mmCIF file of C-alpha atoms and ligand atoms in Angstrom:
data_model
loop_
_atom_site.group_PDB
_atom_site.id
_atom_site.type_symbol
_atom_site.label_atom_id
_atom_site.label_comp_id
_atom_site.label_asym_id
_atom_site.label_seq_id
_atom_site.Cartn_x
_atom_site.Cartn_y
_atom_site.Cartn_z
ATOM 1 C CA UNK A 1 0.193 0.319 -0.081
ATOM 2 C CA UNK A 2 1.087 3.353 -0.962
ATOM 3 C CA UNK A 3 2.044 5.777 2.134
ATOM 4 C CA UNK A 4 1.013 9.325 2.428
ATOM 5 C CA UNK A 5 4.968 10.163 2.696
ATOM 6 C CA UNK A 6 5.475 8.859 -1.207
ATOM 7 C CA UNK A 7 2.275 10.492 -2.579
ATOM 8 C CA UNK A 8 2.617 13.561 -4.775
ATOM 9 C CA UNK A 9 0.712 16.683 -3.149
ATOM 10 C CA UNK A 10 -1.983 19.120 -4.979
ATOM 11 C CA UNK A 11 -4.369 21.882 -3.384
ATOM 12 C CA UNK A 12 -6.330 24.641 -3.753
ATOM 13 C CA UNK A 13 -5.580 27.945 -2.615
ATOM 14 C CA UNK A 14 -8.145 30.182 -1.232
ATOM 15 C CA UNK A 15 -10.012 32.109 1.343
ATOM 16 C CA UNK A 16 -12.323 29.784 3.309
ATOM 17 C CA UNK A 17 -12.717 27.457 0.945
ATOM 18 C CA UNK A 18 -13.634 24.397 3.255
ATOM 19 C CA UNK A 19 -16.846 23.911 1.032
ATOM 20 C CA UNK A 20 -14.891 23.373 -1.931
ATOM 21 C CA UNK A 21 -15.828 20.112 -4.272
ATOM 22 C CA UNK A 22 -11.954 20.205 -5.726
ATOM 23 C CA UNK A 23 -10.607 17.330 -3.274
ATOM 24 C CA UNK A 24 -13.443 15.427 -4.169
ATOM 25 C CA UNK A 25 -13.168 15.790 -8.002
ATOM 26 C CA UNK A 26 -9.130 15.463 -8.120
ATOM 27 C CA UNK A 27 -8.761 12.679 -5.303
ATOM 28 C CA UNK A 28 -11.497 10.581 -7.096
ATOM 29 C CA UNK A 29 -9.728 10.886 -9.995
ATOM 30 C CA UNK A 30 -6.290 9.597 -8.620
ATOM 31 C CA UNK A 31 -8.079 6.911 -6.854
ATOM 32 C CA UNK A 32 -9.930 5.999 -9.906
ATOM 33 C CA UNK A 33 -6.207 5.602 -12.169
ATOM 34 C CA UNK A 34 -4.687 4.172 -8.942
ATOM 35 C CA UNK A 35 -2.464 7.299 -8.911
ATOM 36 C CA UNK A 36 0.120 7.863 -5.829
ATOM 37 C CA UNK A 37 -1.219 11.462 -5.552
ATOM 38 C CA UNK A 38 -3.184 13.439 -3.073
ATOM 39 C CA UNK A 39 -5.446 16.743 -3.339
ATOM 40 C CA UNK A 40 -5.635 18.781 -0.103
ATOM 41 C CA UNK A 41 -7.111 22.490 0.587
ATOM 42 C CA UNK A 42 -4.755 25.270 1.642
ATOM 43 C CA UNK A 43 -6.701 28.307 3.244
ATOM 44 C CA UNK A 44 -4.611 31.316 2.962
ATOM 45 C CA UNK A 45 -6.101 34.024 5.332
ATOM 46 C CA UNK A 46 -4.781 37.238 3.621
ATOM 47 C CA UNK A 47 -3.204 38.191 0.350
ATOM 48 C CA UNK A 48 -0.038 39.031 1.890
ATOM 49 C CA UNK A 49 0.783 35.298 2.872
ATOM 50 C CA UNK A 50 0.245 34.410 -0.897
ATOM 51 C CA UNK A 51 3.900 34.949 -2.077
ATOM 52 C CA UNK A 52 5.230 33.025 1.133
ATOM 53 C CA UNK A 53 2.590 29.893 0.325
ATOM 54 C CA UNK A 54 4.536 29.951 -3.293
ATOM 55 C CA UNK A 55 7.973 30.268 -2.409
ATOM 56 C CA UNK A 56 6.830 27.404 0.133
ATOM 57 C CA UNK A 57 5.444 24.853 -2.639
ATOM 58 C CA UNK A 58 8.603 25.605 -4.461
ATOM 59 C CA UNK A 59 10.741 24.495 -1.415
ATOM 60 C CA UNK A 60 8.428 21.573 -0.469
ATOM 61 C CA UNK A 61 7.549 20.308 -4.036
ATOM 62 C CA UNK A 62 4.142 20.562 -4.119
ATOM 63 C CA UNK A 63 3.209 19.729 -7.524
ATOM 64 C CA UNK A 64 0.341 21.838 -8.580
ATOM 65 C CA UNK A 65 -2.599 23.946 -7.404
ATOM 66 C CA UNK A 66 -6.272 25.100 -8.325
ATOM 67 C CA UNK A 67 -6.276 28.830 -7.412
ATOM 68 C CA UNK A 68 -10.016 30.377 -6.411
ATOM 69 C CA UNK A 69 -11.596 33.511 -5.163
ATOM 70 C CA UNK A 70 -9.884 35.904 -3.900
ATOM 71 C CA UNK A 71 -6.401 34.893 -5.008
ATOM 72 C CA UNK A 72 -7.035 34.277 -9.304
ATOM 73 C CA UNK A 73 -5.323 37.495 -9.734
ATOM 74 C CA UNK A 74 -2.964 37.837 -6.733
ATOM 75 C CA UNK A 75 -0.796 34.590 -7.739
ATOM 76 C CA UNK A 76 0.146 36.158 -10.849
ATOM 77 C CA UNK A 77 3.344 38.343 -9.557
ATOM 78 C CA UNK A 78 4.557 35.464 -8.037
ATOM 79 C CA UNK A 79 4.572 33.151 -10.880
ATOM 80 C CA UNK A 80 7.579 32.304 -13.463
ATOM 81 C CA UNK A 81 5.483 32.017 -16.657
ATOM 82 C CA UNK A 82 1.877 32.425 -17.613
ATOM 83 C CA UNK A 83 0.057 30.289 -20.260
ATOM 84 C CA UNK A 84 -1.495 32.920 -23.088
ATOM 85 C CA UNK A 85 -4.987 31.860 -21.680
ATOM 86 C CA UNK A 86 -4.151 33.460 -18.435
ATOM 87 C CA UNK A 87 -2.312 36.157 -19.410
ATOM 88 C CA UNK A 88 -5.259 37.263 -21.596
ATOM 89 C CA UNK A 89 -7.643 37.827 -18.820
ATOM 90 C CA UNK A 90 -4.879 38.278 -16.117
ATOM 91 C CA UNK A 91 -6.135 35.372 -13.861
ATOM 92 C CA UNK A 92 -4.514 32.081 -12.968
ATOM 93 C CA UNK A 93 -7.106 29.224 -11.505
ATOM 94 C CA UNK A 94 -4.246 26.536 -12.209
ATOM 95 C CA UNK A 95 -0.796 26.428 -11.149
ATOM 96 C CA UNK A 96 1.522 23.488 -12.440
ATOM 97 C CA UNK A 97 5.249 23.581 -10.472
ATOM 98 C CA UNK A 98 7.872 21.531 -12.791
ATOM 99 C CA UNK A 99 11.052 21.637 -10.788
ATOM 100 C CA UNK A 100 10.547 24.723 -9.169
ATOM 101 C CA UNK A 101 9.442 26.831 -12.119
ATOM 102 C CA UNK A 102 5.430 27.882 -11.688
ATOM 103 C CA UNK A 103 3.335 28.313 -14.554
ATOM 104 C CA UNK A 104 0.002 29.640 -14.278
ATOM 105 C CA UNK A 105 -2.652 28.588 -16.605
ATOM 106 C CA UNK A 106 -6.700 29.603 -16.618
ATOM 107 C CA UNK A 107 -8.645 26.420 -17.479
ATOM 108 C CA UNK A 108 -11.926 28.262 -16.520
ATOM 109 C CA UNK A 109 -11.806 29.591 -20.088
ATOM 110 C CA UNK A 110 -11.950 25.908 -22.072
ATOM 111 C CA UNK A 111 -13.554 24.729 -19.039
ATOM 112 C CA UNK A 112 -16.542 27.169 -19.952
ATOM 113 C CA UNK A 113 -16.607 26.866 -23.550
ATOM 114 C CA UNK A 114 -16.719 23.245 -23.475
ATOM 115 C CA UNK A 115 -20.209 22.325 -22.882
ATOM 116 C CA UNK A 116 -21.161 24.984 -25.373
ATOM 117 C CA UNK A 117 -19.303 23.593 -28.333
ATOM 118 C CA UNK A 118 -22.109 21.441 -29.465
ATOM 119 C CA UNK A 119 -23.896 24.822 -30.444
ATOM 120 C CA UNK A 120 -21.083 26.360 -31.989
ATOM 121 C CA UNK A 121 -22.985 26.829 -35.084
ATOM 122 C CA UNK A 122 -25.796 28.122 -33.026
ATOM 123 C CA UNK A 123 -23.479 30.800 -31.648
ATOM 124 C CA UNK A 124 -21.126 31.736 -34.189
ATOM 125 C CA UNK A 125 -21.795 35.271 -35.633
ATOM 126 C CA UNK A 126 -25.029 35.499 -33.010
ATOM 127 C CA UNK A 127 -25.194 37.804 -29.858
ATOM 128 C CA UNK A 128 -24.828 36.143 -26.515
ATOM 129 C CA UNK A 129 -25.176 37.656 -22.969
ATOM 130 C CA UNK A 130 -23.840 37.043 -19.516
ATOM 131 C CA UNK A 131 -24.658 38.341 -16.160
ATOM 132 C CA UNK A 132 -22.037 39.381 -13.591
ATOM 133 C CA UNK A 133 -18.814 41.326 -13.554
ATOM 134 C CA UNK A 134 -16.815 38.968 -11.930
ATOM 135 C CA UNK A 135 -13.552 37.031 -12.840
ATOM 136 C CA UNK A 136 -16.225 33.945 -14.057
ATOM 137 C CA UNK A 137 -17.535 36.846 -16.348
ATOM 138 C CA UNK A 138 -14.154 37.705 -17.862
ATOM 139 C CA UNK A 139 -13.254 33.974 -18.110
ATOM 140 C CA UNK A 140 -16.534 33.593 -20.304
ATOM 141 C CA UNK A 141 -16.274 36.716 -22.297
ATOM 142 C CA UNK A 142 -12.692 35.079 -23.605
ATOM 143 C CA UNK A 143 -14.201 32.096 -24.116
ATOM 144 C CA UNK A 144 -16.757 33.539 -26.224
ATOM 145 C CA UNK A 145 -13.802 35.564 -28.344
ATOM 146 C CA UNK A 146 -11.255 32.609 -28.721
ATOM 147 C CA UNK A 147 -13.562 29.605 -29.196
ATOM 148 C CA UNK A 148 -17.424 30.294 -30.175
ATOM 149 C CA UNK A 149 -17.131 34.092 -31.991
ATOM 150 C CA UNK A 150 -20.421 35.643 -31.486
ATOM 151 C CA UNK A 151 -21.197 38.773 -32.893
ATOM 152 C CA UNK A 152 -21.148 40.522 -29.741
ATOM 153 C CA UNK A 153 -21.517 39.743 -25.887
ATOM 154 C CA UNK A 154 -24.072 41.816 -23.783
ATOM 155 C CA UNK A 155 -22.520 41.904 -20.064
ATOM 156 C CA UNK A 156 -25.760 42.507 -17.519
ATOM 157 C CA UNK A 157 -24.372 44.093 -14.769
ATOM 158 C CA UNK A 158 -26.142 46.179 -11.736
ATOM 159 C CA UNK A 159 -23.464 49.087 -12.038
ATOM 160 C CA UNK A 160 -22.058 50.254 -15.487
ATOM 161 C CA UNK A 161 -18.555 51.699 -13.574
ATOM 162 C CA UNK A 162 -17.955 47.748 -12.608
ATOM 163 C CA UNK A 163 -17.899 46.632 -15.754
ATOM 164 C CA UNK A 164 -15.807 49.515 -16.788
ATOM 165 C CA UNK A 165 -13.436 47.994 -14.343
ATOM 166 C CA UNK A 166 -13.716 44.450 -15.535
ATOM 167 C CA UNK A 167 -12.776 45.343 -18.649
ATOM 168 C CA UNK A 168 -9.724 47.439 -17.804
ATOM 169 C CA UNK A 169 -6.635 46.266 -19.123
ATOM 170 C CA UNK A 170 -8.723 43.272 -21.206
ATOM 171 C CA UNK A 171 -7.852 43.599 -25.032
ATOM 172 C CA UNK A 172 -11.088 42.622 -26.539
ATOM 173 C CA UNK A 173 -13.520 44.969 -25.485
ATOM 174 C CA UNK A 174 -14.870 45.550 -28.196
ATOM 175 C CA UNK A 175 -16.958 42.395 -28.446
ATOM 176 C CA UNK A 176 -18.376 43.421 -25.404
ATOM 177 C CA UNK A 177 -21.319 45.820 -24.708
ATOM 178 C CA UNK A 178 -22.353 46.530 -20.889
ATOM 179 C CA UNK A 179 -25.821 46.785 -20.210
ATOM 180 C CA UNK A 180 -27.705 47.332 -16.591
ATOM 181 C CA UNK A 181 -29.348 44.508 -15.257
ATOM 182 C CA UNK A 182 -32.257 46.930 -14.391
ATOM 183 C CA UNK A 183 -32.927 47.491 -18.157
ATOM 184 C CA UNK A 184 -34.449 44.338 -18.065
ATOM 185 C CA UNK A 185 -37.417 45.770 -16.934
ATOM 186 C CA UNK A 186 -37.701 47.929 -20.179
ATOM 187 C CA UNK A 187 -39.199 46.531 -23.210
ATOM 188 C CA UNK A 188 -35.865 47.018 -25.271
ATOM 189 C CA UNK A 189 -33.903 45.227 -22.487
ATOM 190 C CA UNK A 190 -36.317 42.248 -22.769
ATOM 191 C CA UNK A 191 -36.171 42.150 -26.420
ATOM 192 C CA UNK A 192 -31.833 42.286 -26.472
ATOM 193 C CA UNK A 193 -32.204 39.187 -24.152
ATOM 194 C CA UNK A 194 -34.661 37.177 -26.263
ATOM 195 C CA UNK A 195 -32.409 37.817 -29.357
ATOM 196 C CA UNK A 196 -29.560 36.468 -27.401
ATOM 197 C CA UNK A 197 -28.188 32.622 -28.751
ATOM 198 C CA UNK A 198 -27.001 31.867 -25.093
ATOM 199 C CA UNK A 199 -28.087 33.605 -21.602
ATOM 200 C CA UNK A 200 -24.901 32.866 -19.030
ATOM 201 C CA UNK A 201 -25.342 33.160 -15.387
ATOM 202 C CA UNK A 202 -21.808 34.279 -13.995
ATOM 203 C CA UNK A 203 -23.615 35.423 -10.644
ATOM 204 C CA UNK A 204 -24.004 33.333 -7.447
ATOM 205 C CA UNK A 205 -27.899 33.787 -7.461
ATOM 206 C CA UNK A 206 -29.265 30.880 -7.104
ATOM 207 C CA UNK A 207 -27.104 29.024 -5.143
ATOM 208 C CA UNK A 208 -28.250 26.969 -2.423
ATOM 209 C CA UNK A 209 -28.240 28.564 0.734
ATOM 210 C CA UNK A 210 -28.096 32.078 -0.245
ATOM 211 C CA UNK A 211 -30.850 34.383 0.765
ATOM 212 C CA UNK A 212 -31.011 36.681 -2.104
ATOM 213 C CA UNK A 213 -34.432 38.590 -2.451
ATOM 214 C CA UNK A 214 -34.367 36.907 -5.826
ATOM 215 C CA UNK A 215 -34.241 33.449 -6.712
ATOM 216 C CA UNK A 216 -33.214 33.797 -10.121
ATOM 217 C CA UNK A 217 -30.796 36.287 -12.172
ATOM 218 C CA UNK A 218 -33.779 36.477 -15.350
ATOM 219 C CA UNK A 219 -36.501 37.864 -13.602
ATOM 220 C CA UNK A 220 -39.176 34.573 -13.726
ATOM 221 C CA UNK A 221 -42.515 34.202 -15.485
ATOM 222 C CA UNK A 222 -41.820 37.088 -18.368
ATOM 223 C CA UNK A 223 -41.337 34.844 -20.868
ATOM 224 C CA UNK A 224 -37.861 35.625 -21.725
ATOM 225 C CA UNK A 225 -36.511 32.295 -22.956
ATOM 226 C CA UNK A 226 -37.620 30.190 -26.254
ATOM 227 C CA UNK A 227 -36.648 27.075 -27.646
ATOM 228 C CA UNK A 228 -33.519 28.617 -29.889
ATOM 229 C CA UNK A 229 -31.729 29.569 -26.757
ATOM 230 C CA UNK A 230 -29.277 27.893 -24.464
ATOM 231 C CA UNK A 231 -29.460 28.826 -20.853
ATOM 232 C CA UNK A 232 -26.056 28.311 -19.142
ATOM 233 C CA UNK A 233 -25.788 28.749 -15.031
ATOM 234 C CA UNK A 234 -22.392 28.846 -13.805
ATOM 235 C CA UNK A 235 -23.769 28.078 -10.273
ATOM 236 C CA UNK A 236 -23.595 24.062 -9.803
ATOM 237 C CA UNK A 237 -25.115 23.740 -6.147
ATOM 238 C CA UNK A 238 -28.210 22.865 -6.555
ATOM 239 C CA UNK A 239 -27.900 21.168 -10.184
ATOM 240 C CA UNK A 240 -31.064 22.344 -11.120
ATOM 241 C CA UNK A 241 -31.391 25.806 -10.086
ATOM 242 C CA UNK A 242 -34.461 28.223 -10.516
ATOM 243 C CA UNK A 243 -32.855 29.566 -13.803
ATOM 244 C CA UNK A 244 -32.420 26.191 -15.322
ATOM 245 C CA UNK A 245 -35.668 25.101 -14.516
ATOM 246 C CA UNK A 246 -37.308 28.258 -16.051
ATOM 247 C CA UNK A 247 -35.699 27.959 -19.264
ATOM 248 C CA UNK A 248 -36.243 24.224 -19.652
ATOM 249 C CA UNK A 249 -40.333 24.669 -19.021
ATOM 250 C CA UNK A 250 -40.043 27.372 -21.814
ATOM 251 C CA UNK A 251 -38.230 24.938 -24.406
ATOM 252 C CA UNK A 252 -34.630 26.238 -24.222
ATOM 253 C CA UNK A 253 -31.489 24.252 -23.974
ATOM 254 C CA UNK A 254 -29.742 24.117 -20.588
ATOM 255 C CA UNK A 255 -26.406 23.676 -19.190
ATOM 256 C CA UNK A 256 -25.873 23.257 -15.232
ATOM 257 C CA UNK A 257 -22.808 24.600 -13.756
ATOM 258 C CA UNK A 258 -21.340 20.906 -12.589
ATOM 259 C CA UNK A 259 -20.503 20.494 -16.678
ATOM 260 C CA UNK A 260 -18.002 23.817 -16.258
ATOM 261 C CA UNK A 261 -16.537 22.467 -12.699
ATOM 262 C CA UNK A 262 -15.840 19.022 -14.093
ATOM 263 C CA UNK A 263 -14.695 20.303 -17.361
ATOM 264 C CA UNK A 264 -12.113 23.112 -15.679
ATOM 265 C CA UNK A 265 -10.830 20.626 -13.337
ATOM 266 C CA UNK A 266 -10.197 17.985 -15.940
ATOM 267 C CA UNK A 267 -8.155 20.632 -18.060
ATOM 268 C CA UNK A 268 -6.085 21.261 -14.760
ATOM 269 C CA UNK A 269 -6.039 17.485 -13.999
ATOM 270 C CA UNK A 270 -4.017 17.090 -17.585
ATOM 271 C CA UNK A 271 -1.615 20.005 -17.097
ATOM 272 C CA UNK A 272 -0.386 18.545 -13.765
ATOM 273 C CA UNK A 273 -0.486 14.689 -14.804
ATOM 274 C CA UNK A 274 -0.210 14.407 -18.417
ATOM 275 C CA UNK A 275 -3.240 12.253 -17.995
ATOM 276 C CA UNK A 276 -7.386 12.394 -18.855
ATOM 277 C CA UNK A 277 -9.633 12.488 -15.930
ATOM 278 C CA UNK A 278 -11.907 9.840 -15.451
ATOM 279 C CA UNK A 279 -14.593 12.313 -15.954
ATOM 280 C CA UNK A 280 -17.705 9.860 -15.907
ATOM 281 C CA UNK A 281 -16.657 8.650 -12.445
ATOM 282 C CA UNK A 282 -15.973 12.305 -11.131
ATOM 283 C CA UNK A 283 -19.422 13.218 -12.635
ATOM 284 C CA UNK A 284 -21.626 10.288 -10.957
ATOM 285 C CA UNK A 285 -19.855 11.128 -7.528
ATOM 286 C CA UNK A 286 -20.304 14.913 -7.493
ATOM 287 C CA UNK A 287 -23.922 14.223 -8.503
ATOM 288 C CA UNK A 288 -24.281 11.818 -5.702
ATOM 289 C CA UNK A 289 -22.869 14.599 -3.292
ATOM 290 C CA UNK A 290 -24.054 17.338 -4.441
ATOM 291 C CA UNK A 291 -27.602 16.198 -4.926
ATOM 292 C CA UNK A 292 -27.795 15.557 -1.076
ATOM 293 C CA UNK A 293 -29.233 18.187 1.007
ATOM 294 C CA UNK A 294 -26.594 20.904 1.108
ATOM 295 C CA UNK A 295 -25.175 21.534 4.996
ATOM 296 C CA UNK A 296 -24.020 25.038 3.904
ATOM 297 C CA UNK A 297 -23.581 27.388 0.983
ATOM 298 C CA UNK A 298 -21.184 26.118 -1.571
ATOM 299 C CA UNK A 299 -20.458 29.166 -3.661
HETATM 300 P P1 NAP B 301 -17.411 37.190 -8.001
HETATM 301 O O1 NAP B 301 -16.234 37.749 -8.418
HETATM 302 O O2 NAP B 301 -17.834 37.236 -6.701
HETATM 303 O O3 NAP B 301 -18.519 37.862 -9.241
HETATM 304 C C1 NAP B 301 -19.646 37.801 -8.788
HETATM 305 C C2 NAP B 301 -20.593 38.658 -9.549
HETATM 306 O O4 NAP B 301 -21.936 38.749 -9.365
HETATM 307 C C3 NAP B 301 -19.957 40.311 -8.997
HETATM 308 O O5 NAP B 301 -20.029 40.704 -10.256
HETATM 309 C C4 NAP B 301 -21.563 40.737 -8.574
HETATM 310 O O6 NAP B 301 -22.059 41.805 -8.932
HETATM 311 C C5 NAP B 301 -22.736 39.866 -9.117
HETATM 312 N N1 NAP B 301 -23.803 39.724 -8.675
HETATM 313 C C6 NAP B 301 -24.038 39.539 -7.431
HETATM 314 N N2 NAP B 301 -25.350 39.471 -7.148
HETATM 315 C C7 NAP B 301 -26.305 40.070 -8.180
HETATM 316 C C8 NAP B 301 -27.157 40.334 -8.522
HETATM 317 N N3 NAP B 301 -28.275 40.545 -7.762
HETATM 318 N N4 NAP B 301 -27.502 41.113 -10.058
HETATM 319 C C9 NAP B 301 -26.213 41.400 -10.810
HETATM 320 N N5 NAP B 301 -25.178 40.898 -10.447
HETATM 321 C C10 NAP B 301 -25.067 40.208 -9.277
HETATM 322 O O7 NAP B 301 -17.816 35.540 -8.848
HETATM 323 P P2 NAP B 301 -16.930 34.836 -9.901
HETATM 324 O O8 NAP B 301 -15.734 34.008 -9.362
HETATM 325 O O9 NAP B 301 -17.115 35.794 -10.904
HETATM 326 O O10 NAP B 301 -18.066 33.663 -9.604
HETATM 327 C C11 NAP B 301 -19.342 34.003 -9.906
HETATM 328 C C12 NAP B 301 -20.283 32.597 -9.877
HETATM 329 O O11 NAP B 301 -19.846 31.700 -10.737
HETATM 330 C C13 NAP B 301 -20.270 31.860 -8.377
HETATM 331 O O12 NAP B 301 -21.456 31.469 -8.041
HETATM 332 C C14 NAP B 301 -19.142 30.837 -8.622
HETATM 333 O O13 NAP B 301 -18.917 29.856 -7.950
HETATM 334 C C15 NAP B 301 -19.616 30.535 -10.099
HETATM 335 N N6 NAP B 301 -18.308 29.642 -10.729
HETATM 336 C C16 NAP B 301 -18.430 28.613 -11.286
HETATM 337 C C17 NAP B 301 -17.824 27.823 -11.760
HETATM 338 C C18 NAP B 301 -18.201 26.399 -12.161
HETATM 339 O O14 NAP B 301 -16.701 25.675 -12.678
HETATM 340 N N7 NAP B 301 -19.030 25.879 -12.343
HETATM 341 C C19 NAP B 301 -16.361 28.727 -12.078
HETATM 342 C C20 NAP B 301 -16.568 29.865 -11.729
HETATM 343 C C21 NAP B 301 -17.355 30.490 -11.248
HETATM 344 P P3 NAP B 301 -21.628 43.440 -7.889
HETATM 345 O O15 NAP B 301 -19.818 43.364 -8.549
HETATM 346 O O16 NAP B 301 -22.489 44.333 -8.346
HETATM 347 O O17 NAP B 301 -21.667 42.687 -6.427
#
């Protein structure tokens, strides 16, 4: 039997990340493939400690990291190299340590696009929209630009200044049209949404255990969806959110957040190990776990 001492170590860097599904995902994959590896959580209390953590990782030979909120940008100055994807949005969600040389990647971009590829023809040259102005929204914008090529991306945000902040330094902002979520109450806003081939929720609205005044980022009961659309919710707990249930009832195709969760993890797994993640084994374990009543918010 392999002892812990001989295992390669991987982990998640973030803050307050006890809730994360990443250990379950990667340890299930390591076990299924019989690999002598273990994935754990490194909860880092403040941004000031991130540099120390990465210097320590080089010294300890930790093989790789996932990176999550709030450190996806914070890690960048401490890395030796960035992949073109990570460079394009200035954010890293995966780090690989090759003999002390740390390279940052961003697998959220390809991971977001993967479940949409079957609809690529329907998306190319058409308008799409994204709700949210955080890092996940920017990864989705870059995924659309590089892999799916819509004519434009409507970015629905509460505050247009925040959209400007998000897009500052992004090299392709001409693709993005910031819009206010409040405009959905106006006929033009509703019409813009109805004309989109894909609608993406990149906010936490709909996550189990939250107490937001709304249950879906798209107003319910307004007939805003139709069968020609794909509605994509990055939220993965619950498996079917109110947004997805409404979209499905209107005949739209739906993509649940668990698909992105698995796709981005599979790409990280390949970068670290050179092996394909056994995604069906991972999906069935995750479905079983997330399907359970959530003890707390898993955002
Ligand atoms: P973030 O940086 O915290 O951004 C969240 C965004 O949601 C903010 O821009 C916030 O806008 C917006 N928002 C919150 N409530 C809103 C509302 N009522 N109306 C409009 N906008 C609202 O988070 P993130 O990293 O971008 O992630 C966003 C979500 O995607 C999270 O739930 C995360 O778990 C999920 N995610 C899933 C995957 C996956 O693999 N499935 C991957 C990445 C992220 P304000 O700035 O106005 O507050």
